[in-house]
Amino acid sequence: MIWPAGRASDKRFSSGHTIPLSDRILTTPLTTQDNKETTVMTVMLNTPDDFNLETVRRVAWQGEPVSFGPDAIATMTRARAAFLNLLEKEPGLHIYGVTTWYGDGASKILSREDQQKLAKNPSTIISTGMGPHLPARAVRAMIFTRMINYVAGRTGISLTSAKRICAMLDGRPLPEMPVMGQDSPGELLQLLSLFHTVRDDQCEVRDQNGMSNGSGCAPGLLADTALRARRLARLMTRVFALSIDAAGLNMDPWDPALKPLIVDRHEQEAIDLLNASLAGIETTGRRTWQPPISWRILTRMIGHVLRTVGHAEEMAKTALLAVNDNPTFFYAEESPPNGRVVSTGGFHVPYAYHSMNGLSAAWAEMCVLAARESAQLHKHSVTGLPENLWVGGTRFSTRQMIVPAHDIASRARAFAIPALIPLHGGSDGQTDTAMPLFEAYEKETKAGEHLGLCMAILAASASQALHVAGREPAPPLRPFLAEVRDHFPPVTSARNLGADTERLAVGFSDAIVNKSDDFGFSA
């Protein structure tokens, strides 16, 4: 699971019709719909420009089905005819997975009869994966972005097979995609798993290799990561603003007058975001000397998060437009007289897993800041409030969550260890280098989960401090605080604070992935 299990939710997918709940199997529901029938729009694909973060969000997160428009159909039809013409005119070409076998069998040309057998060769595996499964939105994203090459006209896949893949997004059961045991050269094992239901005797020449070679998973997972990261950064910044207010700190470290001196646009944006949440803050009675470092460096640290998120977004946009198929087809006018097919390494996408690695490290460091601020909020010397936030002779407070905060922050560091090319290969032959895509995605996801828990503890601690102080935060933060308290009320009696923390973290995660409209996020 990508985030802790949340409220029961449901999403129906259709092109003007409703698919009964009993006809669907989703690993994780995509949005909260209270079991109501919903008619959704269809994402129409005509050109590669139709693959972008917004269409990934609509298809993967909102569950919209996909259809090929007339331009895409014309492109795929032309590419198919041109590809078959190349096969007919130059039967001696080495075309990986088409005129030759896979892997080390690429050196030998198959007979026409064997090429036909290869084209209809049934899938030999359903999955090699183990462990937790990717959420449905990630599976949908990968299926969607596999079609980049088809719409670009660089695969030569048959229109029939392309439409079968497109139909996988119409609301039918999705393939189960475990995270562990799938990383392989390119995305071989992932794609075999993803498309095992359509790799069958209905396929024609080129089709199966057009499903299981090249990169479909990396663009989809990177796009999902970038979408989540932007929203997590937004939520994180709001929690830190609440912490600033609850601690009663002066606003010097986040003074907009510092922006021209800082120069860096991401750190300038961090100042703007914090000030937007703290607009109208009560300035009297606040601490007049400098805050502890964990607060003073927020501009720099949030700025670094925003920089890292922006990089992930840019890399996702690149991946969503890039032709990555192996082999890649060129038309006759590009390579006379009949066109050609080039084997490439486009299926290996290092900027995808390194973007995820960067986010994992950023999340882990922000966990530490959240834990430190949670501890500081309970100190009279910092806030001027009662020590440990104990009032009225009782010892009910969020103080005991300081230890769990540091424990979770420490655990998050394990996920910041970067996922790198593994020392093992797929084999000792051609497939000798694997790609750590799923590992990087899992690490980023887990680091983000831990940040969600640390944010929940910090938000609860800030809420408790404001409760003890008997005051409201800055006006922009009041609705946010109310929703925090809906999940984690101020502590006035003995109760399970760990369960309350998890409930708040689930609320955060639901809002981040569009499963609720809480915490200022709109669907």
XYZ file of C-alpha atoms in Angstrom:
523
model
C 0.000 0.000 0.000
C 1.262 3.432 -0.877
C -0.436 5.171 2.033
C -2.082 3.757 5.165
C -5.536 2.366 4.475
C -8.077 5.160 4.619
C -11.796 5.601 4.504
C -13.752 3.248 2.299
C -14.100 4.845 -1.087
C -15.214 4.015 -4.587
C -14.887 5.247 -8.116
C -16.856 4.129 -11.149
C -15.314 4.435 -14.583
C -17.239 4.751 -17.793
C -17.659 6.421 -21.142
C -21.189 7.562 -20.507
C -22.181 4.409 -18.635
C -21.664 2.922 -15.195
C -19.695 -0.210 -14.380
C -21.194 -2.125 -11.455
C -19.004 -2.316 -8.359
C -19.046 -6.117 -8.546
C -17.421 -5.971 -11.991
C -14.371 -4.056 -10.760
C -11.325 -5.037 -8.764
C -9.086 -2.158 -7.699
C -6.092 -2.513 -5.394
C -6.798 0.933 -3.924
C -9.938 3.008 -4.585
C -9.116 6.189 -6.454
C -11.564 8.746 -5.104
C -14.325 9.023 -2.568
C -17.710 8.798 -4.260
C -19.887 7.365 -1.453
C -20.903 4.465 -3.722
C -22.740 6.795 -6.090
C -22.809 6.132 -9.815
C -20.598 8.606 -11.652
C -20.279 9.406 -15.325
C -16.812 10.642 -16.216
C -15.153 12.273 -19.183
C -12.900 10.407 -21.607
C -9.295 11.404 -22.284
C -8.879 11.593 -26.052
C -5.418 10.844 -27.433
C -4.392 12.302 -30.779
C -0.751 13.374 -30.493
C 2.124 12.881 -28.026
C 1.277 16.292 -26.552
C -1.812 14.662 -25.045
C 0.469 12.900 -22.558
C 1.077 15.339 -19.715
C 0.693 15.572 -15.942
C -2.918 16.694 -16.230
C -3.969 13.762 -18.416
C -2.106 11.361 -16.130
C -4.026 12.834 -13.196
C -7.324 12.441 -15.021
C -6.660 8.871 -16.148
C -4.766 7.527 -13.136
C -6.240 9.479 -10.235
C -9.711 10.330 -11.474
C -10.229 7.046 -13.307
C -11.191 8.528 -16.667
C -11.130 6.077 -19.595
C -9.057 6.674 -22.697
C -9.845 6.666 -26.384
C -7.757 7.121 -29.531
C -8.799 10.114 -31.588
C -8.802 10.206 -35.407
C -5.279 11.666 -35.634
C -3.828 8.935 -33.435
C -5.635 6.229 -35.390
C -4.333 7.666 -38.650
C -0.779 7.806 -37.286
C -0.873 4.237 -35.968
C -2.438 2.937 -39.190
C 0.257 4.638 -41.276
C 3.037 3.398 -38.996
C 1.729 -0.155 -39.123
C 1.573 -0.175 -42.912
C 5.046 1.339 -43.215
C 6.489 -1.154 -40.733
C 4.969 -4.148 -42.533
C 6.271 -2.770 -45.826
C 9.788 -2.668 -44.337
C 9.454 -6.301 -43.241
C 8.294 -7.295 -46.712
C 10.991 -5.381 -48.585
C 13.898 -6.318 -46.305
C 13.232 -9.762 -44.784
C 16.859 -10.157 -43.662
C 16.749 -7.295 -41.139
C 17.573 -7.999 -37.500
C 14.540 -6.512 -35.725
C 14.625 -7.448 -32.070
C 11.626 -9.470 -30.948
C 10.138 -9.423 -34.453
C 12.458 -11.143 -36.909
C 14.669 -12.463 -34.107
C 14.115 -14.097 -30.745
C 14.531 -12.154 -27.500
C 17.666 -11.719 -25.401
C 20.675 -13.667 -26.641
C 18.524 -15.031 -29.468
C 18.731 -11.608 -31.168
C 21.628 -12.722 -33.371
C 19.628 -15.170 -35.479
C 16.929 -14.318 -38.053
C 13.796 -16.415 -37.612
C 11.891 -17.936 -40.499
C 8.627 -16.256 -41.474
C 6.781 -19.166 -39.871
C 8.710 -18.798 -36.626
C 8.153 -15.035 -36.671
C 4.406 -15.686 -36.739
C 4.726 -18.183 -33.888
C 6.753 -15.689 -31.889
C 4.105 -13.018 -32.461
C 1.408 -15.225 -30.934
C 3.583 -16.763 -28.251
C 1.507 -16.880 -25.051
C 2.792 -15.110 -21.972
C 5.018 -17.434 -19.976
C 4.487 -15.617 -16.671
C 1.764 -13.711 -14.926
C 4.111 -12.076 -12.455
C 7.386 -12.534 -10.633
C 6.432 -9.897 -8.076
C 6.051 -10.261 -4.333
C 5.118 -8.106 -1.395
C 2.824 -5.068 -1.292
C 1.047 -4.024 -4.483
C 1.156 -0.726 -6.283
C -2.065 1.281 -5.890
C -4.562 1.250 -8.739
C -3.704 4.801 -9.750
C -0.057 3.799 -10.356
C -1.085 0.785 -12.432
C -3.400 2.948 -14.517
C -0.620 5.505 -14.997
C 1.748 2.851 -16.337
C -0.819 1.432 -18.746
C -1.595 4.933 -19.972
C 1.996 5.986 -20.558
C 2.839 2.746 -22.388
C 0.823 4.200 -25.266
C 3.147 7.185 -25.819
C 5.059 5.256 -28.468
C 1.899 4.100 -30.225
C 0.489 7.594 -30.627
C 3.908 8.839 -31.761
C 3.843 6.253 -34.550
C 7.208 4.761 -33.611
C 6.244 1.217 -32.747
C 4.374 -0.222 -35.705
C 2.037 -2.065 -33.345
C -1.277 -3.182 -34.813
C -4.264 -0.963 -34.184
C -6.124 -3.946 -32.739
C -3.537 -4.526 -30.011
C -3.221 -0.809 -29.280
C -6.970 -0.618 -28.737
C -6.889 -3.656 -26.456
C -4.351 -1.910 -24.242
C -6.429 1.271 -24.307
C -9.445 -0.771 -23.198
C -7.612 -1.885 -20.064
C -8.421 1.583 -18.697
C -12.194 1.325 -19.148
C -12.797 0.177 -15.560
C -12.193 -3.561 -15.903
C -10.061 -5.385 -13.297
C -6.463 -4.239 -13.276
C -3.391 -6.468 -13.156
C -1.924 -6.854 -9.694
C 1.544 -5.295 -9.577
C 3.650 -6.261 -6.543
C 6.554 -3.935 -5.830
C 9.271 -6.442 -4.982
C 10.980 -8.817 -7.403
C 10.044 -6.923 -10.568
C 13.001 -4.608 -11.254
C 14.785 -5.972 -14.291
C 16.607 -4.878 -17.459
C 14.537 -2.020 -18.791
C 11.072 -2.793 -17.498
C 10.892 -6.334 -18.812
C 9.314 -8.124 -15.853
C 7.051 -5.194 -15.006
C 5.687 -4.982 -18.545
C 5.258 -8.751 -18.845
C 3.208 -8.567 -15.655
C 1.285 -5.502 -16.714
C 0.197 -6.872 -20.091
C 0.072 -10.631 -19.551
C -3.692 -10.647 -20.243
C -3.255 -9.184 -23.748
C -0.057 -10.978 -24.778
C -1.824 -13.888 -26.477
C -2.708 -15.451 -29.818
C -4.684 -12.374 -30.853
C -1.397 -10.514 -31.261
C 0.207 -9.947 -34.639
C 3.812 -9.472 -35.692
C 5.515 -6.766 -33.562
C 2.648 -6.477 -31.063
C 4.014 -8.429 -28.107
C 7.384 -6.718 -28.225
C 5.529 -3.400 -28.508
C 3.948 -4.190 -25.146
C 6.863 -5.622 -23.190
C 9.831 -3.608 -24.467
C 10.569 0.078 -24.158
C 9.428 2.121 -21.171
C 5.853 2.503 -20.036
C 6.316 2.181 -16.290
C 8.919 4.910 -15.717
C 6.891 7.799 -17.222
C 3.750 6.676 -15.389
C 5.371 6.208 -11.988
C 7.381 9.420 -12.283
C 4.246 11.365 -13.196
C 2.364 9.883 -10.230
C 5.314 10.720 -7.975
C 5.475 14.311 -9.207
C 1.736 14.825 -8.734
C 1.870 13.497 -5.183
C 5.062 15.372 -4.344
C 3.647 18.793 -5.247
C 0.629 18.221 -3.013
C 2.674 16.760 -0.158
C 4.952 19.801 -0.280
C 1.904 22.050 -0.107
C 0.514 20.205 2.923
C 3.925 20.087 4.613
C 4.366 23.844 4.260
C 0.991 24.456 5.832
C 1.862 22.280 8.833
C 5.147 24.115 9.333
C 3.286 27.436 9.185
C 0.940 26.164 11.888
C 3.999 25.216 13.956
C 5.490 28.713 13.561
C 2.252 30.275 14.764
C 1.735 27.843 17.645
C 5.274 28.407 18.941
C 4.644 32.150 19.132
C 7.800 32.923 17.171
C 8.689 36.262 15.651
C 8.481 36.384 11.868
C 12.010 37.590 11.105
C 13.314 34.409 9.370
C 10.449 34.551 6.860
C 10.327 38.296 6.262
C 9.531 38.994 2.568
C 12.247 41.667 2.671
C 14.749 38.808 2.545
C 13.621 37.612 -0.886
C 15.944 39.823 -3.008
C 18.882 38.769 -0.835
C 18.109 35.069 -1.110
C 18.092 35.093 -4.953
C 16.945 31.453 -5.230
C 13.395 31.422 -6.611
C 12.397 28.254 -4.752
C 13.382 29.732 -1.405
C 11.569 32.910 -2.348
C 8.506 30.789 -3.069
C 8.871 29.173 0.360
C 8.733 32.610 1.996
C 5.633 33.471 -0.031
C 3.878 30.224 0.886
C 4.608 30.556 4.591
C 3.469 34.190 4.616
C 0.283 33.303 2.744
C -0.627 30.830 5.495
C 0.351 33.295 8.232
C -1.374 36.378 6.792
C -3.001 38.435 9.532
C -1.033 36.712 12.303
C -1.156 38.382 15.713
C 2.288 39.955 16.151
C 2.087 41.167 19.753
C 3.289 38.991 22.587
C 5.463 36.812 20.388
C 9.005 35.662 21.118
C 11.386 38.529 20.268
C 14.684 36.630 19.991
C 15.718 34.192 17.282
C 13.878 30.867 16.994
C 15.654 27.498 17.217
C 17.419 26.398 14.044
C 14.735 23.902 13.029
C 12.416 26.863 12.414
C 15.024 29.352 11.186
C 16.095 27.135 8.281
C 12.584 26.440 7.032
C 12.973 28.846 4.110
C 16.041 26.964 2.916
C 14.651 23.507 3.559
C 11.200 24.088 2.088
C 12.895 25.820 -0.836
C 14.996 22.707 -1.413
C 11.859 20.551 -1.338
C 10.189 22.817 -3.895
C 13.316 22.676 -6.075
C 13.341 18.876 -5.899
C 9.626 18.670 -6.636
C 10.038 21.019 -9.595
C 12.827 18.851 -10.974
C 10.635 15.750 -10.677
C 7.857 17.564 -12.536
C 10.202 18.617 -15.339
C 11.581 15.094 -15.659
C 8.045 13.689 -15.714
C 7.106 16.066 -18.525
C 10.180 14.922 -20.456
C 9.402 11.246 -19.909
C 5.797 11.726 -20.999
C 6.903 13.062 -24.393
C 9.929 10.869 -25.055
C 9.891 8.024 -27.566
C 11.428 5.140 -25.665
C 10.461 2.002 -27.571
C 12.970 -0.741 -28.352
C 13.303 -1.075 -31.256
C 12.252 2.352 -32.578
C 10.790 2.701 -36.071
C 11.771 5.354 -38.653
C 9.719 5.988 -41.803
C 10.991 5.634 -45.376
C 11.185 9.410 -45.848
C 13.397 9.599 -42.763
C 15.570 6.657 -43.755
C 15.240 5.715 -47.464
C 14.379 3.571 -49.190
C 12.100 1.575 -46.852
C 12.689 3.004 -43.392
C 14.594 1.318 -40.611
C 14.346 0.031 -37.053
C 16.912 0.972 -34.388
C 17.535 -0.884 -31.146
C 18.058 1.645 -28.342
C 18.484 1.898 -24.595
C 15.448 4.155 -24.260
C 13.854 1.711 -21.843
C 16.405 2.715 -19.173
C 15.313 6.004 -17.575
C 17.858 7.080 -14.936
C 16.287 10.494 -14.395
C 13.099 8.737 -13.259
C 14.595 6.800 -10.393
C 17.055 9.550 -9.476
C 14.211 12.079 -9.255
C 12.500 9.696 -6.844
C 15.765 9.281 -4.921
C 15.996 13.045 -4.523
C 12.487 13.262 -3.144
C 13.109 10.401 -0.711
C 16.077 12.275 0.744
C 14.110 15.529 0.948
C 11.213 13.844 2.753
C 13.579 12.174 5.237
C 15.224 15.474 6.165
C 11.886 17.215 6.611
C 10.898 14.402 8.991
C 13.805 15.424 11.205
C 12.746 19.076 11.246
C 9.191 18.061 12.104
C 10.399 15.889 14.979
C 12.639 18.646 16.347
C 9.868 21.239 16.202
C 7.427 18.817 17.849
C 9.839 18.534 20.755
C 10.459 22.295 20.953
C 6.737 23.062 21.065
C 6.591 21.341 24.459
C 9.325 23.526 26.026
C 8.431 26.532 28.168
C 11.776 28.138 27.273
C 10.764 28.171 23.606
C 7.055 29.002 23.614
C 6.441 30.535 27.038
C 3.663 27.981 27.512
C 3.533 25.483 30.406
C 6.347 22.922 30.269
C 5.283 19.781 28.369
C 1.998 21.612 27.627
C 0.669 20.318 30.937
C -2.122 22.472 32.390
C -4.449 22.412 35.359
C -2.436 19.899 37.359
C -2.939 17.196 34.715
C -0.375 15.543 32.484
C -2.527 15.076 29.420
C -0.749 16.407 26.333
C 1.013 15.434 23.131
C 4.379 15.274 24.921
C 4.633 11.493 24.655
C 4.573 11.762 20.853
C 8.059 13.332 20.819
C 9.744 9.919 21.056
C 7.649 8.383 18.235
C 8.358 11.454 16.082
C 12.106 10.905 16.333
C 11.699 7.156 15.857
C 9.745 7.690 12.640
C 12.207 10.324 11.435
C 15.066 7.903 12.062
C 13.299 5.166 10.125
C 12.684 7.529 7.215
C 16.437 7.840 6.712
C 16.606 4.218 5.572
C 14.422 5.082 2.574
C 16.722 7.988 1.662
C 19.468 5.530 0.694
C 19.315 5.915 -3.105
C 18.115 3.148 -5.378
C 20.986 2.536 -7.799
C 21.618 0.141 -10.667
C 21.848 -3.246 -8.933
C 25.049 -5.240 -9.134
C 23.181 -8.185 -10.617
C 22.084 -8.196 -14.236
C 19.185 -9.827 -15.980
C 21.598 -12.381 -17.386
C 25.209 -12.728 -18.467
C 24.273 -11.974 -22.069
C 22.585 -8.984 -23.655
C 20.275 -8.254 -20.744
C 23.104 -7.550 -18.318
C 21.944 -4.333 -16.576
C 18.745 -3.831 -14.583
C 16.919 -0.625 -13.627
C 15.886 0.058 -9.970
C 12.571 1.713 -10.854
C 10.154 -0.016 -8.488
C 12.704 0.122 -5.672
C 13.037 3.892 -6.067
C 9.258 4.323 -6.233
C 8.797 2.227 -3.093
C 11.482 4.165 -1.207
C 9.981 7.533 -2.179
C 6.538 6.344 -1.215
C 7.692 5.034 2.148
C 9.674 8.185 2.888
C 6.554 10.185 2.044
C 4.460 8.011 4.360
C 6.886 8.657 7.188
C 6.785 12.379 6.487
C 2.993 12.179 6.649
C 3.233 10.637 10.125
C 5.774 13.223 11.285
C 3.564 15.992 9.886
C 0.621 14.513 11.799
C 2.601 14.610 15.060
C 3.760 18.174 14.420
C 0.262 19.329 13.501
C -1.169 17.668 16.622
C 1.538 19.235 18.798
C 0.887 22.683 17.306
C -2.830 22.182 17.838
C -2.195 21.249 21.468
C -0.009 24.317 21.990
C -2.721 26.590 20.598
C -5.299 24.803 22.772
C -3.184 25.388 25.888
C -2.559 29.011 24.876
C -6.288 29.507 24.310
C -5.838 31.297 21.027
C -6.584 30.898 17.329
C -3.895 30.750 14.634
C -3.662 33.171 11.720
C -6.957 33.359 9.769
C -5.764 31.293 6.740
C -4.817 28.440 9.079
C -8.079 28.246 11.018
C -9.955 25.934 8.613
C -6.858 23.748 8.404
C -6.582 23.547 12.195
C -10.268 22.649 12.457
C -9.726 19.695 10.118
C -6.629 18.625 12.041
C -8.717 18.575 15.206
C -11.439 16.561 13.472
C -8.867 13.787 13.160
C -6.778 14.463 16.275
C -8.637 16.492 18.944
C -6.694 18.286 21.696
C -5.589 15.848 24.387
C -7.632 16.250 27.585
C -7.748 12.627 28.767
C -5.887 9.356 28.335
C -6.305 7.897 24.861
C -4.463 6.075 22.059
C -2.375 8.868 20.565
C -0.685 6.536 18.094
C -4.045 5.618 16.572
C -4.997 9.295 16.457
C -1.741 10.081 14.664
C -2.382 7.387 12.088
C -5.910 8.666 11.563
C -4.601 12.163 10.881
C -1.869 10.823 8.567
C -4.515 8.868 6.651
C -6.535 12.063 6.336
C -3.481 13.816 4.938
C -2.790 11.007 2.461
C -6.407 10.833 1.326
C -6.338 14.548 0.591
C -3.022 14.298 -1.249
C -4.221 11.617 -3.681
C -7.643 13.219 -4.236
C -9.598 10.741 -2.130
C -11.043 13.584 -0.053
C -11.416 17.351 -0.237
C -10.016 17.856 3.271
C -7.155 20.133 4.314
C -7.705 22.691 1.595
C -7.296 20.366 -1.379
C -9.903 20.346 -4.116
C -10.575 17.231 -6.200
